[in-house]
Short mmCIF file of C-alpha atoms in Angstrom, two decimals:
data_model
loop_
_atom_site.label_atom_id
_atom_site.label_comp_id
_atom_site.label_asym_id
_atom_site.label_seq_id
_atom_site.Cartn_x
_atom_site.Cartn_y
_atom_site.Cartn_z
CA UNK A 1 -12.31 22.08 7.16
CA UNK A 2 -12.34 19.41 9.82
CA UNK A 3 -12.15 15.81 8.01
CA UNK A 4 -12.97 12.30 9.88
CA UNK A 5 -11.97 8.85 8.83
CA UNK A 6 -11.19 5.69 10.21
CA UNK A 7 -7.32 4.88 9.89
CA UNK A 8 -6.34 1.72 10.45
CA UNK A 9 -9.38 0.87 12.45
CA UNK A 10 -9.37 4.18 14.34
CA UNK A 11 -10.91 6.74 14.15
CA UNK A 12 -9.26 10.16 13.20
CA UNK A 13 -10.39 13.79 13.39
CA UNK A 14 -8.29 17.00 11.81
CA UNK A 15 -8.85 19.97 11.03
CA UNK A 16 -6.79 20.20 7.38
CA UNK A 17 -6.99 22.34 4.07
CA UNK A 18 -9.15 21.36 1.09
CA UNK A 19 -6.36 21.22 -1.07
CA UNK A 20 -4.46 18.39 1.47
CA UNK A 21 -3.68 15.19 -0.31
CA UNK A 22 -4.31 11.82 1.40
CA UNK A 23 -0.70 10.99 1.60
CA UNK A 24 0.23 14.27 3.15
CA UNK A 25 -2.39 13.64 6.00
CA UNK A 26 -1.22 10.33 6.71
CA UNK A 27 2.45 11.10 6.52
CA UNK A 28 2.50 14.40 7.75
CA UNK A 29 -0.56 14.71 10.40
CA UNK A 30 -0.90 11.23 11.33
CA UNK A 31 2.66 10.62 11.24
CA UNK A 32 1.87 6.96 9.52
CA UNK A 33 5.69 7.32 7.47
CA UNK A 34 5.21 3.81 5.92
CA UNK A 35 3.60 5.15 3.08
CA UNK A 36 5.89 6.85 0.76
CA UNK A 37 5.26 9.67 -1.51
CA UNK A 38 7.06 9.13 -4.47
CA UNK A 39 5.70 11.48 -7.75
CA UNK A 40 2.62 13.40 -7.56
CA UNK A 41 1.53 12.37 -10.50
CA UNK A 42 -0.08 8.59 -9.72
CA UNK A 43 3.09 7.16 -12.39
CA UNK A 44 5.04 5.49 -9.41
CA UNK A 45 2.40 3.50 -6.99
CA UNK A 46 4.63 4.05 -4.00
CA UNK A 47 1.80 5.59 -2.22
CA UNK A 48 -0.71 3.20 -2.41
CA UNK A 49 -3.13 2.68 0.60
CA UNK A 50 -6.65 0.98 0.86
CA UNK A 51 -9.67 3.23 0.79
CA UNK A 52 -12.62 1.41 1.71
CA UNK A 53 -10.75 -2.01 1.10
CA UNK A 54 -9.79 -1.40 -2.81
CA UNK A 55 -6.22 0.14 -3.17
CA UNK A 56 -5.79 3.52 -4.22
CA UNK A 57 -2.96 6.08 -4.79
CA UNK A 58 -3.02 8.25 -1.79
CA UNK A 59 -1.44 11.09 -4.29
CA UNK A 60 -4.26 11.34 -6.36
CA UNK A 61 -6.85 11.29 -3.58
CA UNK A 62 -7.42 14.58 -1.14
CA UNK A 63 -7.91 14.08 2.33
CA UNK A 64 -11.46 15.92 2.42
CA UNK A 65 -12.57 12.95 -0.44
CA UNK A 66 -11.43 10.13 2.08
CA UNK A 67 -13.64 11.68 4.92
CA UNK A 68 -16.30 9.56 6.32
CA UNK A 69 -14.37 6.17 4.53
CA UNK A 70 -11.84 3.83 6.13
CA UNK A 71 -8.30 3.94 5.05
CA UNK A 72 -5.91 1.19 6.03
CA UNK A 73 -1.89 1.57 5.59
CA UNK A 74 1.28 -0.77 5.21
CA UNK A 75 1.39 -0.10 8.80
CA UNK A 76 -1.64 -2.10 9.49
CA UNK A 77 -0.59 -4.92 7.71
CA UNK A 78 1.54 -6.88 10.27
CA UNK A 79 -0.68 -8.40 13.30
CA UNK A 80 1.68 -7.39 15.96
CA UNK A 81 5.07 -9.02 15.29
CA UNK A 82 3.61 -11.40 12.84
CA UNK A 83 4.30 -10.21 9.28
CA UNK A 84 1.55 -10.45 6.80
CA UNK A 85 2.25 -13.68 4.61
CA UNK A 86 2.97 -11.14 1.65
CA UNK A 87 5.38 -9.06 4.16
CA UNK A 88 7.23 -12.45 4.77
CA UNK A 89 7.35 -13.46 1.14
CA UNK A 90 8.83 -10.50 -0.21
CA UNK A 91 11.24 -10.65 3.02
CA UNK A 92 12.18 -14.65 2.47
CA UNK A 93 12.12 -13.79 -1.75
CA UNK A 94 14.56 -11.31 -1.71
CA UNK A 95 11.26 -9.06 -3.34
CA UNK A 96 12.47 -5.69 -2.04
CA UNK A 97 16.00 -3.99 -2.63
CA UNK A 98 16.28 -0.31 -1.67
CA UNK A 99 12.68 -0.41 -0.06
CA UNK A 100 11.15 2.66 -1.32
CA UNK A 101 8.30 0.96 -3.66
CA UNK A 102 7.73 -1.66 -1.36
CA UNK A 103 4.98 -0.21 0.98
CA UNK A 104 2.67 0.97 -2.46
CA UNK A 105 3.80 -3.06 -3.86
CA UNK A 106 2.65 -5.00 0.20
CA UNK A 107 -0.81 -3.12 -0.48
CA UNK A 108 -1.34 -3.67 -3.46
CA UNK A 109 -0.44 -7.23 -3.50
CA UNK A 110 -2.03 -8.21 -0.32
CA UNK A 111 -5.34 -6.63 -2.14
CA UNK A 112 -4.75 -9.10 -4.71
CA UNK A 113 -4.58 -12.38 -2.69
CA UNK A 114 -7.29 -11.35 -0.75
CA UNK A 115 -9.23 -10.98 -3.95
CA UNK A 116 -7.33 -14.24 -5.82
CA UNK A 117 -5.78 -16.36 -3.42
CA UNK A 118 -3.56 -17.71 -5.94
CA UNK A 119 -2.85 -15.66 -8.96
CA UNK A 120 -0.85 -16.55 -11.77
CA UNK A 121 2.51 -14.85 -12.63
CA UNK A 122 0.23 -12.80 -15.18
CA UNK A 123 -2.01 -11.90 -12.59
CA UNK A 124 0.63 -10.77 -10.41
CA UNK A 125 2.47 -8.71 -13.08
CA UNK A 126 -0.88 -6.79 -14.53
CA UNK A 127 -1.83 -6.20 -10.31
CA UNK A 128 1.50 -4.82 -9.97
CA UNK A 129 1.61 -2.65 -13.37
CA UNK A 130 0.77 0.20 -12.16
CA UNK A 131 3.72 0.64 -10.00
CA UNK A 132 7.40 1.26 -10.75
CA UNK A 133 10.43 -0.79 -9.14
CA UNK A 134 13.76 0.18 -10.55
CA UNK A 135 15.56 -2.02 -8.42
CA UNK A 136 14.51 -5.69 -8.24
CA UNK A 137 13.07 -6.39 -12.19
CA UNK A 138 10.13 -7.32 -10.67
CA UNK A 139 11.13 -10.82 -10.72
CA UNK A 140 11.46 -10.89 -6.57
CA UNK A 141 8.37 -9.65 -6.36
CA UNK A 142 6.32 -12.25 -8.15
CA UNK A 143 8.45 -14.76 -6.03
CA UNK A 144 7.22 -12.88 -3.57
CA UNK A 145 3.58 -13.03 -4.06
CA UNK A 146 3.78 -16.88 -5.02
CA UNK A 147 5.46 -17.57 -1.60
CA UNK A 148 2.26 -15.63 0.29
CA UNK A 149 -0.03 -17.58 -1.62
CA UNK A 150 1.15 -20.54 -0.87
CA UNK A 151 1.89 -19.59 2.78
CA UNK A 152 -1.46 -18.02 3.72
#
C-alpha cells in the first residue's frame, strides 16, 4: 500500500506493508535512526515521536494509521546547530547516561513545556512515567526539564 505523511515538515511517499510499524518506517525507510526501538510492547517509551503534535509510541502505531498526519522526530528538534532548550538541559544536567531512552524522554518532554512552560517536579515525573530509564534515576532528567524551562 503506498502511505504519505509529512515527516519533519516534509513530505514522504512509500510504498510499505500494512503490517509496518511507525518506527520501522522511520528507522528503516526513512533512515531517521534517532528514534530508538526499544520493546514492542509500548512498556519502554524509547520510541516516542509526535503524531500530529501529541507524542505517541511509534511501536504501537502502524505506518498506514500515520498516513495523511504529520509526524515530527528527535531529529527535528535542534534548529540547525542550536539544541532545543530541553536538548541543552539534559546535556548541561547530566540527564542522559548511556543515551538509549533519551530520544523517546527529548519528545516527550519538549511536548510537555510546550504544553506547561514550567511544570513542577510532579509534573515532570507523571509526563515522564510512561518511559523507562535504568540508568540516570530519573533525577537528571527532572534537572533537566527545570533547566529548559527556565532557559526557553
Amino acid at each position: 500500500m503506498r502511505v504519505t505523511m509529512i515527516v519533519n515538515g516534509v513530505e514522504v511517499a512509500r510504498e510499505i506493508e500494512g503490517r509496518l510499524l511507525l518506527v520501522h518506517f522511520l528507522r528503516d525507510t526513512l533512515g531517521l535512526t534517532g528514534t530508538h526501538w526499544g520493546c514492542d510492547t509500548s512498556n519502554c517509551g524509547t520510541c516516542v515521536v509526535w503524531l500530529d503534535g501529541e507524542p505517541v509510541k511509534s511501536c504501537t502505531v502502524l505506518a498506514a494509521m500515520a498516513g495523511g498526519h504529520e509526524v515530527r522526530t528527535v531529529e527535528d528538534l535542534a534548529n540547525g546547530a542550536e539544541l532545543d532548550p530541553v536538548q541543552e538541559g539534559f546535556r548541561q544536567c547530566h540527564g542522559l547516561q548511556c543515551g538509549f531512552c533519551t530520544p523517546g524522554m527529548l519528545m516527550t518532554c519538549r511536548a510537555l513545556l510546550d504544553r506547561n512552560p514550567d511544570p513542577s517536579e510532579e509534573e515532570i515525573r507523571e509526563a515522564i512515567s510512561g518511559q523507562i530509564c535504568r540508568c540516570t534515576g530519573y533525577s537528571t532528567i527532572v534537572r533537566s526539564v527545570k533547566w529548559a524551562a527556565a532557559n526557553s
